[in-house]
Amino acid sequence: MQKLALAVVSIIGIGYLISLGQSILAPFFLAFLMAMLFLPFANFLERKLKFPRSFSTLASLMVLLVILSGLIYFFSSQVAGFTNDIPKLRSQFTVVFEDLQQWVSKTFNVKIKEQFTYLDQGLNKILSSSGLILGFTFGIFSSGLGFLAFFILFFIFVLNYRRLLNRFIINVFNEKHQSSVVEAVSEVRVMTKRYIMGLFIQIIIVSVLTTILLSILGVKYAMLLGVLTGLLNVIPYIGICISLLISCFIAFATGTVSDCIYTAIGYIVVHAIDGNIVLPFVVGSKVKINALFSFIGIIIGEHLWGISGMLLCIPAIAIIKIIFERVEDLQAWGNLLGEDTKPDKKRRKYKISKNITLEERE
């Protein structure tokens, strides 16, 4: 009973400290993941091209900044065009919404004009409150700049002092546990690298599939919505729902109700392809976390760190699972976080004759 109480108090205390240190720990953990991804590139520069450690770190940082700059430029250019079309979207949505009102009234013969009027007024207030939208955008932008600054600094430090950090983690434990610690550290490094690479491949595949889908359906801003869907899909279960709502809203505002329905059906198909084909082969084999604790991790991550917590919760749980599997007293918790394995079925043999034997599995 005392151990259980101590464990509960420790979990609460650690959770409070993690929540308190969000501004530091979130960019540090993301920088750690990206440093593991760029580790082979940095090692190649040092071993093959004989680059000093500082030069290989700066070269890795330059490649990372080029990728980030490309993403920022793409979204800024796309969002600028979307912002200019907001008045047009408002008028189109109003027309489509009025047509929907008339169709519902004629089809179901129900007087719901007042209810739709309230909804229409609320929507117009949301779309017309440009000051609120700009203030919210500025808040996200300013906090994003601070996050980016800490992320870049931590990326440089982790990649430049990786051997020092690795030696510290190994030497802080007793000699009898060092072999297990070395194995766990190596597995975490390999898992992190493969997971991030698989995640990037998944983002590209989902973005391409969604862009093709929206382009075929004639939905405006197909490329922007496709890339946004690929990025939001990183958040398990929740991201695809958010991107579906956004795309259906744009399809409804710029087209007809049927376009919205086809978009929703197309997203379901893309999600089915991603969940049953892309995810198991690209990402699922790298991080084996069951769906229950993945969903719980998303909720806890959002509560502690917001959006960044939702993005980082899965690799964090995977690292915790690897550590638990290496500690004898915590192996049961590590198995609980993993996927369910089917027990081996017993075989029964029935001897029919000297030369014929039948086997049956229970």
CSV table of C-alpha atoms in Angstrom, one decimal:
chain,number,residue,atom,x,y,z
A,1,MET,CA,0.0,0.0,0.0
A,2,GLN,CA,2.9,2.3,0.8
A,3,LYS,CA,4.5,1.6,-2.5
A,4,LEU,CA,1.3,2.4,-4.4
A,5,ALA,CA,0.8,5.7,-2.5
A,6,LEU,CA,4.5,6.6,-3.1
A,7,ALA,CA,4.0,5.8,-6.9
A,8,VAL,CA,0.9,8.0,-7.1
A,9,VAL,CA,2.5,10.9,-5.3
A,10,SER,CA,5.6,10.5,-7.6
A,11,ILE,CA,3.5,10.5,-10.7
A,12,ILE,CA,1.6,13.6,-9.6
A,13,GLY,CA,4.8,15.4,-8.7
A,14,ILE,CA,6.5,14.5,-12.0
A,15,GLY,CA,3.4,15.5,-13.9
A,16,TYR,CA,3.3,18.9,-12.1
A,17,LEU,CA,7.0,19.5,-12.8
A,18,ILE,CA,6.6,18.6,-16.5
A,19,SER,CA,3.7,20.9,-16.8
A,20,LEU,CA,5.6,23.7,-15.1
A,21,GLY,CA,8.6,23.3,-17.4
A,22,GLN,CA,6.6,23.2,-20.6
A,23,SER,CA,8.5,26.2,-22.2
A,24,ILE,CA,11.8,24.4,-21.7
A,25,LEU,CA,11.1,20.7,-21.8
A,26,ALA,CA,8.9,20.7,-24.9
A,27,PRO,CA,11.5,22.3,-27.3
A,28,PHE,CA,14.2,20.2,-25.6
A,29,PHE,CA,12.4,16.9,-26.3
A,30,LEU,CA,11.6,17.9,-29.9
A,31,ALA,CA,15.3,19.0,-30.3
A,32,PHE,CA,16.4,15.6,-28.9
A,33,LEU,CA,14.2,13.8,-31.5
A,34,MET,CA,15.5,15.8,-34.4
A,35,ALA,CA,19.1,15.4,-33.2
A,36,MET,CA,18.6,11.7,-33.3
A,37,LEU,CA,17.3,12.0,-36.8
A,38,PHE,CA,20.3,14.1,-38.0
A,39,LEU,CA,22.8,11.9,-36.1
A,40,PRO,CA,23.7,9.7,-39.1
A,41,PHE,CA,24.3,12.8,-41.3
A,42,ALA,CA,26.5,14.4,-38.6
A,43,ASN,CA,28.5,11.1,-38.2
A,44,PHE,CA,28.9,10.9,-42.0
A,45,LEU,CA,30.4,14.5,-42.1
A,46,GLU,CA,32.7,13.7,-39.2
A,47,ARG,CA,33.9,10.2,-40.2
A,48,LYS,CA,33.9,10.4,-44.0
A,49,LEU,CA,34.6,14.1,-44.7
A,50,LYS,CA,36.6,14.7,-41.5
A,51,PHE,CA,34.5,17.7,-40.4
A,52,PRO,CA,35.0,19.0,-36.8
A,53,ARG,CA,32.2,18.4,-34.4
A,54,SER,CA,31.1,22.1,-34.5
A,55,PHE,CA,31.1,22.2,-38.3
A,56,SER,CA,29.0,19.0,-38.6
A,57,THR,CA,26.5,20.4,-36.1
A,58,LEU,CA,26.3,23.7,-38.0
A,59,ALA,CA,25.8,21.8,-41.3
A,60,SER,CA,23.0,19.8,-39.8
A,61,LEU,CA,21.4,23.0,-38.4
A,62,MET,CA,21.6,24.6,-41.9
A,63,VAL,CA,19.8,21.6,-43.5
A,64,LEU,CA,17.2,21.7,-40.8
A,65,LEU,CA,16.7,25.5,-41.2
A,66,VAL,CA,16.3,25.1,-45.0
A,67,ILE,CA,13.6,22.6,-44.5
A,68,LEU,CA,11.8,24.7,-41.9
A,69,SER,CA,12.1,27.8,-44.1
A,70,GLY,CA,10.6,26.0,-47.0
A,71,LEU,CA,7.6,24.9,-44.9
A,72,ILE,CA,7.1,28.4,-43.4
A,73,TYR,CA,7.3,30.0,-46.9
A,74,PHE,CA,4.8,27.5,-48.3
A,75,PHE,CA,2.3,28.1,-45.5
A,76,SER,CA,2.7,31.8,-45.5
A,77,SER,CA,2.1,32.1,-49.2
A,78,GLN,CA,-0.9,29.8,-49.1
A,79,VAL,CA,-2.4,31.4,-46.0
A,80,ALA,CA,-1.9,34.9,-47.6
A,81,GLY,CA,-4.1,33.9,-50.5
A,82,PHE,CA,-6.6,32.3,-48.2
A,83,THR,CA,-6.9,35.4,-46.1
A,84,ASN,CA,-7.5,37.6,-49.2
A,85,ASP,CA,-10.4,35.2,-50.1
A,86,ILE,CA,-12.1,35.3,-46.7
A,87,PRO,CA,-14.8,37.9,-47.8
A,88,LYS,CA,-15.5,35.8,-50.9
A,89,LEU,CA,-15.7,32.7,-48.8
A,90,ARG,CA,-18.2,34.4,-46.4
A,91,SER,CA,-20.5,35.4,-49.3
A,92,GLN,CA,-20.3,31.9,-50.9
A,93,PHE,CA,-21.0,30.2,-47.6
A,94,THR,CA,-24.0,32.5,-46.9
A,95,VAL,CA,-25.5,31.6,-50.3
A,96,VAL,CA,-24.9,27.9,-49.9
A,97,PHE,CA,-26.2,28.0,-46.3
A,98,GLU,CA,-29.4,29.7,-47.5
A,99,ASP,CA,-29.8,27.1,-50.2
A,100,LEU,CA,-29.5,24.4,-47.5
A,101,GLN,CA,-32.1,26.2,-45.4
A,102,GLN,CA,-34.6,26.1,-48.3
A,103,TRP,CA,-33.8,22.5,-49.2
A,104,VAL,CA,-34.3,21.3,-45.6
A,105,SER,CA,-37.6,23.3,-45.3
A,106,LYS,CA,-39.0,21.9,-48.5
A,107,THR,CA,-37.8,18.3,-48.0
A,108,PHE,CA,-38.8,17.9,-44.3
A,109,ASN,CA,-41.5,20.5,-44.1
A,110,VAL,CA,-40.1,21.8,-40.8
A,111,LYS,CA,-40.0,25.4,-39.8
A,112,ILE,CA,-36.4,25.8,-38.7
A,113,LYS,CA,-35.8,29.2,-40.2
A,114,GLU,CA,-35.2,30.9,-36.9
A,115,GLN,CA,-32.7,28.3,-35.8
A,116,PHE,CA,-30.7,28.6,-39.0
A,117,THR,CA,-30.9,32.4,-38.6
A,118,TYR,CA,-29.2,32.2,-35.2
A,119,LEU,CA,-26.5,29.8,-36.5
A,120,ASP,CA,-26.0,32.1,-39.5
A,121,GLN,CA,-25.6,35.2,-37.2
A,122,GLY,CA,-23.1,33.3,-35.0
A,123,LEU,CA,-21.1,32.3,-38.0
A,124,ASN,CA,-21.0,35.8,-39.4
A,125,LYS,CA,-19.8,37.1,-36.0
A,126,ILE,CA,-17.0,34.5,-36.0
A,127,LEU,CA,-15.9,35.3,-39.6
A,128,SER,CA,-16.2,39.1,-39.0
A,129,SER,CA,-14.2,39.3,-35.8
A,130,SER,CA,-10.9,39.9,-37.6
A,131,GLY,CA,-9.4,41.6,-34.6
A,132,LEU,CA,-9.9,38.5,-32.5
A,133,ILE,CA,-8.4,36.3,-35.2
A,134,LEU,CA,-5.4,38.5,-35.7
A,135,GLY,CA,-4.8,38.7,-31.9
A,136,PHE,CA,-5.0,34.9,-31.7
A,137,THR,CA,-2.7,34.5,-34.7
A,138,PHE,CA,-0.2,37.0,-33.2
A,139,GLY,CA,-0.2,35.1,-29.9
A,140,ILE,CA,0.5,31.8,-31.6
A,141,PHE,CA,3.2,33.4,-33.7
A,142,SER,CA,5.0,35.1,-30.8
A,143,SER,CA,4.9,31.9,-28.7
A,144,GLY,CA,6.0,29.9,-31.8
A,145,LEU,CA,9.1,32.2,-32.2
A,146,GLY,CA,10.1,31.5,-28.6
A,147,PHE,CA,9.6,27.8,-29.0
A,148,LEU,CA,11.7,27.9,-32.3
A,149,ALA,CA,14.5,29.8,-30.6
A,150,PHE,CA,14.8,27.3,-27.7
A,151,PHE,CA,14.4,24.4,-30.2
A,152,ILE,CA,17.4,25.6,-32.3
A,153,LEU,CA,19.6,26.2,-29.3
A,154,PHE,CA,18.8,22.7,-27.8
A,155,PHE,CA,19.3,21.1,-31.2
A,156,ILE,CA,22.8,22.5,-31.4
A,157,PHE,CA,23.7,21.5,-27.8
A,158,VAL,CA,22.3,18.0,-28.0
A,159,LEU,CA,24.0,17.3,-31.3
A,160,ASN,CA,27.3,18.9,-30.3
A,161,TYR,CA,27.5,17.3,-26.8
A,162,ARG,CA,25.9,14.0,-27.7
A,163,ARG,CA,28.9,11.9,-26.6
A,164,LEU,CA,29.2,13.7,-23.3
A,165,LEU,CA,25.5,13.2,-22.6
A,166,ASN,CA,25.7,9.5,-23.6
A,167,ARG,CA,28.7,8.9,-21.2
A,168,PHE,CA,26.8,10.6,-18.4
A,169,ILE,CA,23.7,8.5,-18.8
A,170,ILE,CA,25.8,5.3,-18.8
A,171,ASN,CA,28.2,6.3,-15.9
A,172,VAL,CA,25.4,7.5,-13.6
A,173,PHE,CA,24.3,3.8,-13.1
A,174,ASN,CA,26.2,1.0,-11.3
A,175,GLU,CA,28.5,-1.2,-13.3
A,176,LYS,CA,26.3,-4.2,-13.1
A,177,HIS,CA,23.5,-2.3,-14.8
A,178,GLN,CA,25.7,-0.6,-17.5
A,179,SER,CA,25.1,-3.3,-20.1
A,180,SER,CA,21.4,-2.9,-19.8
A,181,VAL,CA,21.7,0.9,-19.9
A,182,VAL,CA,23.9,0.8,-23.0
A,183,GLU,CA,21.4,-1.5,-24.7
A,184,ALA,CA,18.5,0.7,-23.7
A,185,VAL,CA,20.2,3.9,-24.9
A,186,SER,CA,21.1,2.3,-28.2
A,187,GLU,CA,17.6,1.0,-28.7
A,188,VAL,CA,16.1,4.4,-27.9
A,189,ARG,CA,18.4,6.1,-30.4
A,190,VAL,CA,17.6,3.6,-33.2
A,191,MET,CA,13.8,3.7,-32.4
A,192,THR,CA,13.8,7.5,-32.4
A,193,LYS,CA,15.6,7.8,-35.7
A,194,ARG,CA,13.4,5.2,-37.4
A,195,TYR,CA,10.2,6.6,-35.9
A,196,ILE,CA,10.9,10.2,-37.1
A,197,MET,CA,11.9,9.0,-40.5
A,198,GLY,CA,8.7,6.8,-40.8
A,199,LEU,CA,6.7,9.8,-39.6
A,200,PHE,CA,8.1,12.0,-42.3
A,201,ILE,CA,7.3,9.3,-44.9
A,202,GLN,CA,3.7,9.1,-43.6
A,203,ILE,CA,3.3,12.9,-43.7
A,204,ILE,CA,4.4,12.9,-47.4
A,205,ILE,CA,2.1,10.0,-48.4
A,206,VAL,CA,-1.0,11.4,-46.6
A,207,SER,CA,-0.3,14.9,-48.0
A,208,VAL,CA,0.0,13.6,-51.6
A,209,LEU,CA,-3.1,11.4,-51.3
A,210,THR,CA,-5.2,14.2,-49.8
A,211,THR,CA,-4.0,16.7,-52.3
A,212,ILE,CA,-4.9,14.4,-55.2
A,213,LEU,CA,-8.3,13.7,-53.7
A,214,LEU,CA,-9.1,17.4,-53.2
A,215,SER,CA,-7.8,18.3,-56.6
A,216,ILE,CA,-10.1,15.7,-58.2
A,217,LEU,CA,-13.0,16.9,-56.3
A,218,GLY,CA,-12.2,20.5,-57.3
A,219,VAL,CA,-11.9,21.8,-53.7
A,220,LYS,CA,-10.1,25.1,-53.5
A,221,TYR,CA,-6.7,25.3,-51.7
A,222,ALA,CA,-6.2,21.6,-52.3
A,223,MET,CA,-2.4,21.7,-51.8
A,224,LEU,CA,-2.7,23.7,-48.6
A,225,LEU,CA,-5.3,21.4,-47.1
A,226,GLY,CA,-3.4,18.4,-48.2
A,227,VAL,CA,-0.1,19.4,-46.5
A,228,LEU,CA,-2.1,20.6,-43.5
A,229,THR,CA,-3.8,17.1,-43.3
A,230,GLY,CA,-0.5,15.4,-43.5
A,231,LEU,CA,1.0,17.4,-40.7
A,232,LEU,CA,-2.1,17.2,-38.4
A,233,ASN,CA,-2.2,13.4,-39.1
A,234,VAL,CA,0.8,13.2,-36.8
A,235,ILE,CA,-1.6,13.6,-33.9
A,236,PRO,CA,-3.2,10.2,-33.8
A,237,TYR,CA,-7.0,10.0,-34.1
A,238,ILE,CA,-7.6,13.7,-33.4
A,239,GLY,CA,-5.6,15.2,-36.2
A,240,ILE,CA,-7.4,13.6,-39.1
A,241,CYS,CA,-10.8,14.7,-37.5
A,242,ILE,CA,-9.7,18.3,-37.3
A,243,SER,CA,-8.4,18.3,-40.9
A,244,LEU,CA,-11.6,16.6,-42.1
A,245,LEU,CA,-13.7,19.4,-40.5
A,246,ILE,CA,-11.5,22.1,-42.0
A,247,SER,CA,-11.6,20.6,-45.5
A,248,CYS,CA,-15.4,20.0,-45.3
A,249,PHE,CA,-15.9,23.6,-44.3
A,250,ILE,CA,-13.8,24.9,-47.3
A,251,ALA,CA,-15.6,22.4,-49.6
A,252,PHE,CA,-19.0,23.5,-48.4
A,253,ALA,CA,-18.1,27.2,-48.5
A,254,THR,CA,-16.7,27.1,-52.1
A,255,GLY,CA,-18.9,24.4,-53.6
A,256,THR,CA,-22.0,22.5,-52.8
A,257,VAL,CA,-23.3,20.1,-50.1
A,258,SER,CA,-22.4,17.1,-52.3
A,259,ASP,CA,-18.8,18.4,-52.5
A,260,CYS,CA,-18.7,18.4,-48.7
A,261,ILE,CA,-20.1,14.9,-48.6
A,262,TYR,CA,-17.6,13.6,-51.2
A,263,THR,CA,-14.8,15.2,-49.3
A,264,ALA,CA,-15.8,13.5,-46.0
A,265,ILE,CA,-16.0,10.1,-47.8
A,266,GLY,CA,-12.6,10.7,-49.5
A,267,TYR,CA,-11.0,11.5,-46.1
A,268,ILE,CA,-12.4,8.3,-44.6
A,269,VAL,CA,-10.9,6.4,-47.5
A,270,VAL,CA,-7.5,8.1,-47.1
A,271,HIS,CA,-7.6,7.5,-43.3
A,272,ALA,CA,-8.4,3.8,-44.0
A,273,ILE,CA,-5.4,3.5,-46.4
A,274,ASP,CA,-3.2,5.3,-43.9
A,275,GLY,CA,-4.3,3.2,-40.9
A,276,ASN,CA,-4.2,-0.2,-42.7
A,277,ILE,CA,-1.4,0.1,-45.2
A,278,VAL,CA,0.8,3.1,-44.5
A,279,LEU,CA,0.9,3.1,-40.7
A,280,PRO,CA,1.7,-0.6,-40.1
A,281,PHE,CA,4.5,-0.7,-42.7
A,282,VAL,CA,6.0,2.7,-42.2
A,283,VAL,CA,5.4,3.8,-38.6
A,284,GLY,CA,3.7,0.9,-36.8
A,285,SER,CA,6.7,-1.4,-36.8
A,286,LYS,CA,8.9,1.3,-35.3
A,287,VAL,CA,6.8,2.2,-32.2
A,288,LYS,CA,4.5,-0.6,-30.9
A,289,ILE,CA,2.2,1.2,-28.5
A,290,ASN,CA,-1.4,0.0,-28.1
A,291,ALA,CA,-4.3,2.2,-29.1
A,292,LEU,CA,-5.6,2.6,-25.5
A,293,PHE,CA,-2.4,4.1,-24.1
A,294,SER,CA,-1.8,6.1,-27.3
A,295,PHE,CA,-5.2,7.8,-26.8
A,296,ILE,CA,-4.5,8.3,-23.0
A,297,GLY,CA,-1.1,9.8,-23.9
A,298,ILE,CA,-2.6,12.2,-26.3
A,299,ILE,CA,-5.1,13.5,-23.7
A,300,ILE,CA,-2.4,13.8,-21.0
A,301,GLY,CA,0.0,15.4,-23.5
A,302,GLU,CA,-2.6,18.0,-24.5
A,303,HIS,CA,-3.3,18.8,-20.9
A,304,LEU,CA,0.4,19.2,-20.0
A,305,TRP,CA,1.9,20.8,-23.1
A,306,GLY,CA,-1.0,21.6,-25.4
A,307,ILE,CA,-0.5,20.9,-29.1
A,308,SER,CA,3.2,20.2,-28.7
A,309,GLY,CA,2.3,17.6,-26.1
A,310,MET,CA,-0.1,15.8,-28.5
A,311,LEU,CA,2.7,15.7,-31.1
A,312,LEU,CA,5.4,14.4,-28.7
A,313,CYS,CA,3.4,12.0,-26.6
A,314,ILE,CA,3.8,8.9,-28.8
A,315,PRO,CA,7.7,8.9,-29.0
A,316,ALA,CA,7.8,9.8,-25.2
A,317,ILE,CA,5.6,6.7,-24.4
A,318,ALA,CA,7.8,4.6,-26.7
A,319,ILE,CA,11.0,5.7,-24.8
A,320,ILE,CA,9.3,5.0,-21.5
A,321,LYS,CA,8.3,1.6,-22.7
A,322,ILE,CA,11.9,0.7,-23.7
A,323,ILE,CA,13.1,1.8,-20.2
A,324,PHE,CA,10.4,-0.2,-18.5
A,325,GLU,CA,11.3,-3.3,-20.4
A,326,ARG,CA,14.9,-3.0,-19.2
A,327,VAL,CA,14.0,-2.7,-15.5
A,328,GLU,CA,12.9,-6.0,-13.9
A,329,ASP,CA,10.3,-4.5,-11.6
A,330,LEU,CA,8.7,-2.5,-14.4
A,331,GLN,CA,8.6,-5.1,-17.1
A,332,ALA,CA,4.9,-5.6,-16.5
A,333,TRP,CA,4.2,-1.9,-17.2
A,334,GLY,CA,6.3,-2.1,-20.3
A,335,ASN,CA,4.2,-5.1,-21.6
A,336,LEU,CA,1.0,-3.2,-20.7
A,337,LEU,CA,2.0,-0.3,-22.9
A,338,GLY,CA,2.8,-2.5,-25.9
A,339,GLU,CA,0.6,-4.3,-28.3
A,340,ASP,CA,-1.4,-7.5,-27.4
A,341,THR,CA,0.3,-10.7,-28.5
A,342,LYS,CA,-1.6,-13.8,-29.2
A,343,PRO,CA,-0.6,-16.8,-27.0
A,344,ASP,CA,0.8,-19.8,-28.7
A,345,LYS,CA,-2.0,-22.3,-29.4
A,346,LYS,CA,-1.6,-25.8,-28.0
A,347,ARG,CA,-1.5,-28.6,-30.5
A,348,ARG,CA,-3.3,-31.9,-30.0
A,349,LYS,CA,-2.2,-34.9,-31.9
A,350,TYR,CA,-4.5,-37.8,-32.9
A,351,LYS,CA,-2.9,-40.9,-34.2
A,352,ILE,CA,-5.2,-42.4,-36.8
A,353,SER,CA,-2.8,-45.2,-37.9
A,354,LYS,CA,0.9,-45.9,-38.0
A,355,ASN,CA,1.4,-43.5,-41.0
A,356,ILE,CA,-1.3,-41.0,-40.4
A,357,THR,CA,-1.4,-38.4,-37.5
A,358,LEU,CA,-3.8,-35.5,-37.2
A,359,GLU,CA,-3.0,-32.2,-35.4
A,360,GLU,CA,-5.5,-29.9,-33.9
A,361,ARG,CA,-4.9,-26.4,-32.5
A,362,GLU,CA,-7.0,-25.3,-29.5
